[in-house]
């Protein structure tokens, strides 16, 4: 989580550059809180494999917990850097933080309006289910 915090600070208040050279050793494992190794499956593969409701129920719980963690992170970021954010950025951050208080349709519309998309159709569908 600290990597993304530094990246957000760079994007909001400075510049970010891509360096195409490894600068440190990095190891990923299944218990990473973000950026962990995940098996990528297409929608077709998921349908072929069959629906395991217990597996999806567990995925839902994990993704819901992750979404709440992102809201807490956004709340901290907005509070800490509030004076440095534009009015539009403050509105988006505060809107994201208070999504849990809104109804499902509002939450989905908020994500779409503010372009909170994930990579891949399946990931976006899951995001709309979880939110």
Short mmCIF file of N, CA and C in Angstrom, two decimals:
data_model
loop_
_atom_site.label_atom_id
_atom_site.label_comp_id
_atom_site.label_asym_id
_atom_site.label_seq_id
_atom_site.Cartn_x
_atom_site.Cartn_y
_atom_site.Cartn_z
N UNK A 1 0.83 -1.19 0.00
CA UNK A 1 0.00 0.00 0.00
C UNK A 1 0.87 1.25 0.00
N UNK A 2 2.05 1.19 0.59
CA UNK A 2 2.90 2.38 0.64
C UNK A 2 3.42 2.77 -0.74
N UNK A 3 3.60 1.79 -1.64
CA UNK A 3 4.06 2.11 -3.00
C UNK A 3 3.05 3.00 -3.73
N UNK A 4 1.78 2.64 -3.60
CA UNK A 4 0.75 3.41 -4.28
C UNK A 4 0.60 4.79 -3.66
N UNK A 5 0.84 4.90 -2.36
CA UNK A 5 0.78 6.20 -1.70
C UNK A 5 1.83 7.13 -2.29
N UNK A 6 3.05 6.66 -2.43
CA UNK A 6 4.13 7.46 -3.01
C UNK A 6 3.79 7.82 -4.46
N UNK A 7 3.25 6.86 -5.21
CA UNK A 7 2.88 7.12 -6.60
C UNK A 7 1.80 8.20 -6.69
N UNK A 8 0.82 8.15 -5.80
CA UNK A 8 -0.25 9.17 -5.81
C UNK A 8 0.30 10.56 -5.49
N UNK A 9 1.20 10.64 -4.55
CA UNK A 9 1.81 11.93 -4.23
C UNK A 9 2.56 12.47 -5.45
N UNK A 10 3.30 11.60 -6.13
CA UNK A 10 4.04 12.02 -7.32
C UNK A 10 3.10 12.51 -8.42
N UNK A 11 2.01 11.80 -8.64
CA UNK A 11 1.07 12.18 -9.69
C UNK A 11 0.36 13.50 -9.36
N UNK A 12 -0.06 13.65 -8.11
CA UNK A 12 -0.80 14.85 -7.73
C UNK A 12 0.09 16.10 -7.64
N UNK A 13 1.29 15.93 -7.14
CA UNK A 13 2.08 17.10 -6.81
C UNK A 13 3.41 17.23 -7.54
N UNK A 14 3.68 16.33 -8.41
CA UNK A 14 4.96 16.39 -9.12
C UNK A 14 4.85 15.71 -10.46
N UNK A 15 5.85 14.97 -10.76
CA UNK A 15 5.87 14.24 -12.03
C UNK A 15 6.31 12.81 -11.78
N UNK A 16 5.86 11.96 -12.67
CA UNK A 16 6.22 10.57 -12.57
C UNK A 16 6.85 10.16 -13.89
N UNK A 17 7.94 9.44 -13.82
CA UNK A 17 8.65 9.00 -15.01
C UNK A 17 8.84 7.50 -14.95
N UNK A 18 8.86 6.89 -16.11
CA UNK A 18 9.11 5.45 -16.20
C UNK A 18 10.60 5.23 -16.42
N UNK A 19 11.19 4.42 -15.59
CA UNK A 19 12.60 4.06 -15.74
C UNK A 19 12.63 2.58 -16.12
N UNK A 20 13.13 2.29 -17.30
CA UNK A 20 13.10 0.93 -17.83
C UNK A 20 14.31 0.11 -17.36
N UNK A 21 14.67 0.28 -16.11
CA UNK A 21 15.80 -0.45 -15.52
C UNK A 21 15.40 -0.82 -14.09
N UNK A 22 15.60 -2.08 -13.70
CA UNK A 22 15.29 -2.43 -12.30
C UNK A 22 16.16 -1.62 -11.34
N UNK A 23 15.53 -1.01 -10.36
CA UNK A 23 16.29 -0.22 -9.39
C UNK A 23 16.35 -0.89 -8.02
N UNK A 24 15.54 -1.94 -7.82
CA UNK A 24 15.59 -2.70 -6.58
C UNK A 24 14.98 -4.06 -6.81
N UNK A 25 15.21 -4.97 -5.91
CA UNK A 25 14.62 -6.31 -6.00
C UNK A 25 13.20 -6.25 -5.47
N UNK A 26 12.30 -6.90 -6.18
CA UNK A 26 10.90 -6.88 -5.77
C UNK A 26 10.33 -8.28 -5.88
N UNK A 27 9.65 -8.72 -4.87
CA UNK A 27 9.10 -10.07 -4.87
C UNK A 27 7.60 -9.99 -4.63
N UNK A 28 6.85 -10.70 -5.46
CA UNK A 28 5.40 -10.78 -5.26
C UNK A 28 5.04 -12.15 -4.71
N UNK A 29 4.01 -12.18 -3.90
CA UNK A 29 3.53 -13.44 -3.36
C UNK A 29 2.02 -13.34 -3.16
N UNK A 30 1.40 -14.48 -2.92
CA UNK A 30 -0.06 -14.54 -2.83
C UNK A 30 -0.64 -13.69 -1.71
N UNK A 31 0.12 -13.43 -0.65
CA UNK A 31 -0.44 -12.68 0.47
C UNK A 31 -0.21 -11.17 0.38
N UNK A 32 0.27 -10.68 -0.77
CA UNK A 32 0.40 -9.22 -0.95
C UNK A 32 -0.98 -8.59 -0.75
N UNK A 33 -1.01 -7.41 -0.13
CA UNK A 33 -2.30 -6.73 0.04
C UNK A 33 -2.74 -6.05 -1.24
N UNK A 34 -1.79 -5.72 -2.11
CA UNK A 34 -2.14 -5.20 -3.43
C UNK A 34 -1.05 -5.63 -4.39
N UNK A 35 -1.45 -5.88 -5.63
CA UNK A 35 -0.47 -6.26 -6.64
C UNK A 35 0.01 -7.69 -6.53
N UNK A 36 -0.72 -8.53 -5.81
CA UNK A 36 -0.32 -9.93 -5.66
C UNK A 36 -0.49 -10.70 -6.95
N UNK A 37 0.05 -11.87 -6.99
CA UNK A 37 -0.04 -12.72 -8.17
C UNK A 37 -1.47 -13.25 -8.26
N UNK A 38 -2.08 -13.03 -9.39
CA UNK A 38 -3.44 -13.52 -9.60
C UNK A 38 -3.49 -14.28 -10.91
N UNK A 39 -4.24 -15.35 -10.90
CA UNK A 39 -4.41 -16.13 -12.11
C UNK A 39 -5.43 -15.41 -12.98
N UNK A 40 -5.04 -15.05 -14.19
CA UNK A 40 -5.95 -14.32 -15.07
C UNK A 40 -6.79 -15.32 -15.86
N UNK A 41 -8.08 -15.08 -15.88
CA UNK A 41 -9.00 -15.93 -16.62
C UNK A 41 -9.92 -15.06 -17.46
N UNK A 42 -10.25 -15.55 -18.61
CA UNK A 42 -11.21 -14.84 -19.45
C UNK A 42 -12.61 -15.23 -18.98
N UNK A 43 -13.60 -14.47 -19.41
CA UNK A 43 -14.98 -14.78 -19.07
C UNK A 43 -15.36 -16.15 -19.61
N UNK A 44 -14.90 -16.47 -20.81
CA UNK A 44 -15.18 -17.77 -21.44
C UNK A 44 -14.62 -18.92 -20.58
N UNK A 45 -13.40 -18.75 -20.09
CA UNK A 45 -12.79 -19.77 -19.23
C UNK A 45 -13.57 -19.93 -17.94
N UNK A 46 -14.04 -18.83 -17.39
CA UNK A 46 -14.79 -18.89 -16.13
C UNK A 46 -16.11 -19.63 -16.33
N UNK A 47 -16.77 -19.38 -17.45
CA UNK A 47 -18.05 -20.04 -17.74
C UNK A 47 -17.81 -21.53 -17.97
N UNK A 48 -16.75 -21.86 -18.74
CA UNK A 48 -16.41 -23.26 -19.01
C UNK A 48 -16.14 -24.02 -17.71
N UNK A 49 -15.40 -23.40 -16.81
CA UNK A 49 -15.01 -24.04 -15.56
C UNK A 49 -16.21 -24.29 -14.66
N UNK A 50 -17.24 -23.52 -14.85
CA UNK A 50 -18.43 -23.69 -14.03
C UNK A 50 -18.48 -22.67 -12.91
N UNK A 51 -19.65 -22.50 -12.38
CA UNK A 51 -19.85 -21.51 -11.33
C UNK A 51 -19.76 -22.19 -9.98
N UNK A 52 -18.85 -21.73 -9.18
CA UNK A 52 -18.71 -22.21 -7.81
C UNK A 52 -19.08 -21.04 -6.91
N UNK A 53 -20.30 -21.07 -6.40
CA UNK A 53 -20.79 -19.94 -5.63
C UNK A 53 -19.97 -19.68 -4.38
N UNK A 54 -19.44 -20.74 -3.77
CA UNK A 54 -18.63 -20.52 -2.57
C UNK A 54 -17.35 -19.76 -2.92
N UNK A 55 -16.76 -20.08 -4.09
CA UNK A 55 -15.55 -19.37 -4.52
C UNK A 55 -15.87 -17.90 -4.80
N UNK A 56 -16.99 -17.65 -5.45
CA UNK A 56 -17.36 -16.27 -5.76
C UNK A 56 -17.76 -15.49 -4.51
N UNK A 57 -18.37 -16.20 -3.57
CA UNK A 57 -18.73 -15.55 -2.31
C UNK A 57 -17.47 -15.11 -1.58
N UNK A 58 -16.45 -15.96 -1.57
CA UNK A 58 -15.17 -15.62 -0.94
C UNK A 58 -14.50 -14.46 -1.68
N UNK A 59 -14.53 -14.50 -3.01
CA UNK A 59 -13.95 -13.41 -3.81
C UNK A 59 -14.66 -12.10 -3.50
N UNK A 60 -15.98 -12.16 -3.37
CA UNK A 60 -16.76 -10.97 -3.06
C UNK A 60 -16.30 -10.37 -1.73
N UNK A 61 -16.12 -11.22 -0.72
CA UNK A 61 -15.70 -10.74 0.60
C UNK A 61 -14.33 -10.06 0.53
N UNK A 62 -13.41 -10.68 -0.18
CA UNK A 62 -12.05 -10.13 -0.31
C UNK A 62 -12.09 -8.79 -1.05
N UNK A 63 -12.85 -8.73 -2.14
CA UNK A 63 -12.92 -7.50 -2.94
C UNK A 63 -13.65 -6.39 -2.17
N UNK A 64 -14.66 -6.75 -1.41
CA UNK A 64 -15.39 -5.76 -0.60
C UNK A 64 -14.45 -5.16 0.45
N UNK A 65 -13.67 -6.02 1.11
CA UNK A 65 -12.71 -5.57 2.11
C UNK A 65 -11.68 -4.64 1.45
N UNK A 66 -11.23 -5.00 0.26
CA UNK A 66 -10.25 -4.18 -0.47
C UNK A 66 -10.84 -2.82 -0.84
N UNK A 67 -12.11 -2.80 -1.24
CA UNK A 67 -12.77 -1.55 -1.60
C UNK A 67 -12.87 -0.63 -0.37
N UNK A 68 -13.22 -1.20 0.76
CA UNK A 68 -13.30 -0.41 2.01
C UNK A 68 -11.93 0.14 2.38
N UNK A 69 -10.89 -0.68 2.19
CA UNK A 69 -9.53 -0.23 2.47
C UNK A 69 -9.16 0.95 1.56
N UNK A 70 -9.58 0.89 0.31
CA UNK A 70 -9.31 2.00 -0.62
C UNK A 70 -10.05 3.26 -0.20
N UNK A 71 -11.24 3.11 0.33
CA UNK A 71 -11.98 4.27 0.81
C UNK A 71 -11.27 4.91 2.01
N UNK A 72 -10.77 4.09 2.91
CA UNK A 72 -10.04 4.61 4.08
C UNK A 72 -8.76 5.32 3.64
N UNK A 73 -8.09 4.74 2.67
CA UNK A 73 -6.88 5.35 2.12
C UNK A 73 -7.22 6.70 1.49
N UNK A 74 -8.29 6.75 0.70
CA UNK A 74 -8.70 7.99 0.05
C UNK A 74 -9.07 9.05 1.09
N UNK A 75 -9.71 8.62 2.17
CA UNK A 75 -10.07 9.55 3.24
C UNK A 75 -8.82 10.16 3.88
N UNK A 76 -7.83 9.32 4.16
CA UNK A 76 -6.58 9.82 4.73
C UNK A 76 -5.90 10.78 3.76
N UNK A 77 -5.81 10.38 2.50
CA UNK A 77 -5.16 11.21 1.48
C UNK A 77 -5.85 12.56 1.36
N UNK A 78 -7.19 12.55 1.29
CA UNK A 78 -7.96 13.79 1.15
C UNK A 78 -7.79 14.68 2.38
N UNK A 79 -7.78 14.10 3.56
CA UNK A 79 -7.59 14.89 4.79
C UNK A 79 -6.19 15.49 4.85
N UNK A 80 -5.21 14.67 4.56
CA UNK A 80 -3.82 15.09 4.70
C UNK A 80 -3.42 16.15 3.67
N UNK A 81 -3.91 15.99 2.43
CA UNK A 81 -3.52 16.89 1.34
C UNK A 81 -4.64 17.81 0.88
N UNK A 82 -5.68 17.95 1.69
CA UNK A 82 -6.86 18.72 1.30
C UNK A 82 -6.53 20.10 0.74
N UNK A 83 -5.64 20.84 1.39
CA UNK A 83 -5.31 22.20 0.96
C UNK A 83 -4.60 22.24 -0.40
N UNK A 84 -4.00 21.13 -0.78
CA UNK A 84 -3.25 21.10 -2.04
C UNK A 84 -4.08 20.58 -3.21
N UNK A 85 -5.27 20.06 -2.93
CA UNK A 85 -6.13 19.51 -3.99
C UNK A 85 -7.03 20.60 -4.55
N UNK A 86 -7.33 20.47 -5.84
CA UNK A 86 -8.28 21.40 -6.46
C UNK A 86 -9.68 21.09 -5.92
N UNK A 87 -10.62 22.00 -6.13
CA UNK A 87 -12.00 21.79 -5.68
C UNK A 87 -12.58 20.52 -6.32
N UNK A 88 -12.28 20.32 -7.60
CA UNK A 88 -12.77 19.13 -8.32
C UNK A 88 -12.19 17.86 -7.71
N UNK A 89 -10.89 17.86 -7.41
CA UNK A 89 -10.25 16.70 -6.81
C UNK A 89 -10.80 16.42 -5.42
N UNK A 90 -11.05 17.49 -4.65
CA UNK A 90 -11.64 17.33 -3.31
C UNK A 90 -13.03 16.70 -3.43
N UNK A 91 -13.80 17.16 -4.40
CA UNK A 91 -15.16 16.65 -4.59
C UNK A 91 -15.14 15.16 -4.94
N UNK A 92 -14.23 14.77 -5.82
CA UNK A 92 -14.13 13.36 -6.21
C UNK A 92 -13.68 12.50 -5.03
N UNK A 93 -12.65 12.97 -4.32
CA UNK A 93 -12.14 12.21 -3.17
C UNK A 93 -13.22 12.05 -2.10
N UNK A 94 -13.89 13.14 -1.76
CA UNK A 94 -14.94 13.08 -0.74
C UNK A 94 -16.12 12.24 -1.21
N UNK A 95 -16.42 12.31 -2.49
CA UNK A 95 -17.49 11.48 -3.04
C UNK A 95 -17.16 10.00 -2.94
N UNK A 96 -15.92 9.65 -3.25
CA UNK A 96 -15.48 8.26 -3.17
C UNK A 96 -15.52 7.75 -1.73
N UNK A 97 -15.07 8.59 -0.82
CA UNK A 97 -15.04 8.22 0.61
C UNK A 97 -16.45 7.96 1.13
N UNK A 98 -17.44 8.74 0.68
CA UNK A 98 -18.80 8.61 1.20
C UNK A 98 -19.69 7.67 0.37
N UNK A 99 -19.11 6.91 -0.55
CA UNK A 99 -19.92 6.02 -1.40
C UNK A 99 -20.74 5.02 -0.61
N UNK A 100 -20.21 4.54 0.51
CA UNK A 100 -20.92 3.52 1.30
C UNK A 100 -22.27 4.02 1.80
N UNK A 101 -22.43 5.32 1.91
CA UNK A 101 -23.68 5.90 2.41
C UNK A 101 -24.73 6.04 1.31
N UNK A 102 -24.34 5.80 0.06
CA UNK A 102 -25.24 5.99 -1.09
C UNK A 102 -25.82 4.66 -1.54
N UNK A 103 -26.87 4.74 -2.38
CA UNK A 103 -27.45 3.51 -2.91
C UNK A 103 -26.59 2.94 -4.04
N UNK A 104 -26.85 1.70 -4.40
CA UNK A 104 -26.04 0.96 -5.38
C UNK A 104 -25.96 1.68 -6.73
N UNK A 105 -27.08 2.15 -7.24
CA UNK A 105 -27.10 2.83 -8.54
C UNK A 105 -26.23 4.09 -8.51
N UNK A 106 -26.32 4.86 -7.44
CA UNK A 106 -25.50 6.06 -7.30
C UNK A 106 -24.02 5.70 -7.32
N UNK A 107 -23.66 4.64 -6.57
CA UNK A 107 -22.25 4.23 -6.49
C UNK A 107 -21.71 3.83 -7.85
N UNK A 108 -22.48 3.07 -8.60
CA UNK A 108 -22.03 2.64 -9.94
C UNK A 108 -21.91 3.86 -10.86
N UNK A 109 -22.89 4.75 -10.83
CA UNK A 109 -22.84 5.96 -11.67
C UNK A 109 -21.64 6.83 -11.30
N UNK A 110 -21.33 6.93 -10.03
CA UNK A 110 -20.18 7.71 -9.57
C UNK A 110 -18.89 7.15 -10.16
N UNK A 111 -18.73 5.83 -10.10
CA UNK A 111 -17.53 5.20 -10.64
C UNK A 111 -17.40 5.44 -12.14
N UNK A 112 -18.51 5.31 -12.86
CA UNK A 112 -18.48 5.51 -14.31
C UNK A 112 -18.21 6.98 -14.64
N UNK A 113 -18.93 7.88 -13.99
CA UNK A 113 -18.77 9.32 -14.25
C UNK A 113 -17.33 9.79 -14.01
N UNK A 114 -16.70 9.26 -12.97
CA UNK A 114 -15.35 9.69 -12.63
C UNK A 114 -14.27 8.76 -13.18
N UNK A 115 -14.68 7.87 -14.05
CA UNK A 115 -13.77 6.98 -14.79
C UNK A 115 -12.91 6.10 -13.87
N UNK A 116 -13.55 5.52 -12.87
CA UNK A 116 -12.88 4.57 -11.98
C UNK A 116 -13.02 3.19 -12.59
N UNK A 117 -12.23 2.92 -13.61
CA UNK A 117 -12.30 1.64 -14.30
C UNK A 117 -11.09 0.79 -14.00
N UNK A 118 -11.30 -0.50 -14.03
CA UNK A 118 -10.21 -1.46 -13.86
C UNK A 118 -9.86 -2.01 -15.24
N UNK A 119 -8.78 -2.73 -15.30
CA UNK A 119 -8.35 -3.33 -16.56
C UNK A 119 -9.15 -4.61 -16.78
N UNK A 120 -9.85 -4.68 -17.90
CA UNK A 120 -10.59 -5.88 -18.25
C UNK A 120 -12.05 -5.84 -17.87
N UNK A 121 -12.88 -6.42 -18.72
CA UNK A 121 -14.33 -6.43 -18.52
C UNK A 121 -14.73 -7.14 -17.23
N UNK A 122 -14.16 -8.31 -16.98
CA UNK A 122 -14.53 -9.09 -15.79
C UNK A 122 -14.21 -8.31 -14.52
N UNK A 123 -13.06 -7.67 -14.48
CA UNK A 123 -12.69 -6.88 -13.30
C UNK A 123 -13.65 -5.72 -13.07
N UNK A 124 -14.10 -5.09 -14.15
CA UNK A 124 -15.06 -4.00 -14.01
C UNK A 124 -16.43 -4.51 -13.54
N UNK A 125 -16.83 -5.65 -14.05
CA UNK A 125 -18.10 -6.24 -13.60
C UNK A 125 -18.03 -6.53 -12.10
N UNK A 126 -16.91 -7.13 -11.65
CA UNK A 126 -16.73 -7.41 -10.22
C UNK A 126 -16.76 -6.12 -9.41
N UNK A 127 -16.11 -5.08 -9.94
CA UNK A 127 -16.09 -3.81 -9.21
C UNK A 127 -17.51 -3.27 -9.03
N UNK A 128 -18.34 -3.37 -10.06
CA UNK A 128 -19.71 -2.87 -9.97
C UNK A 128 -20.57 -3.74 -9.04
N UNK A 129 -20.25 -5.03 -8.95
CA UNK A 129 -20.96 -5.92 -8.03
C UNK A 129 -20.58 -5.56 -6.58
N UNK A 130 -19.29 -5.37 -6.36
CA UNK A 130 -18.77 -5.14 -5.00
C UNK A 130 -19.15 -3.78 -4.47
N UNK A 131 -19.11 -2.75 -5.32
CA UNK A 131 -19.35 -1.41 -4.84
C UNK A 131 -20.76 -1.32 -4.31
#
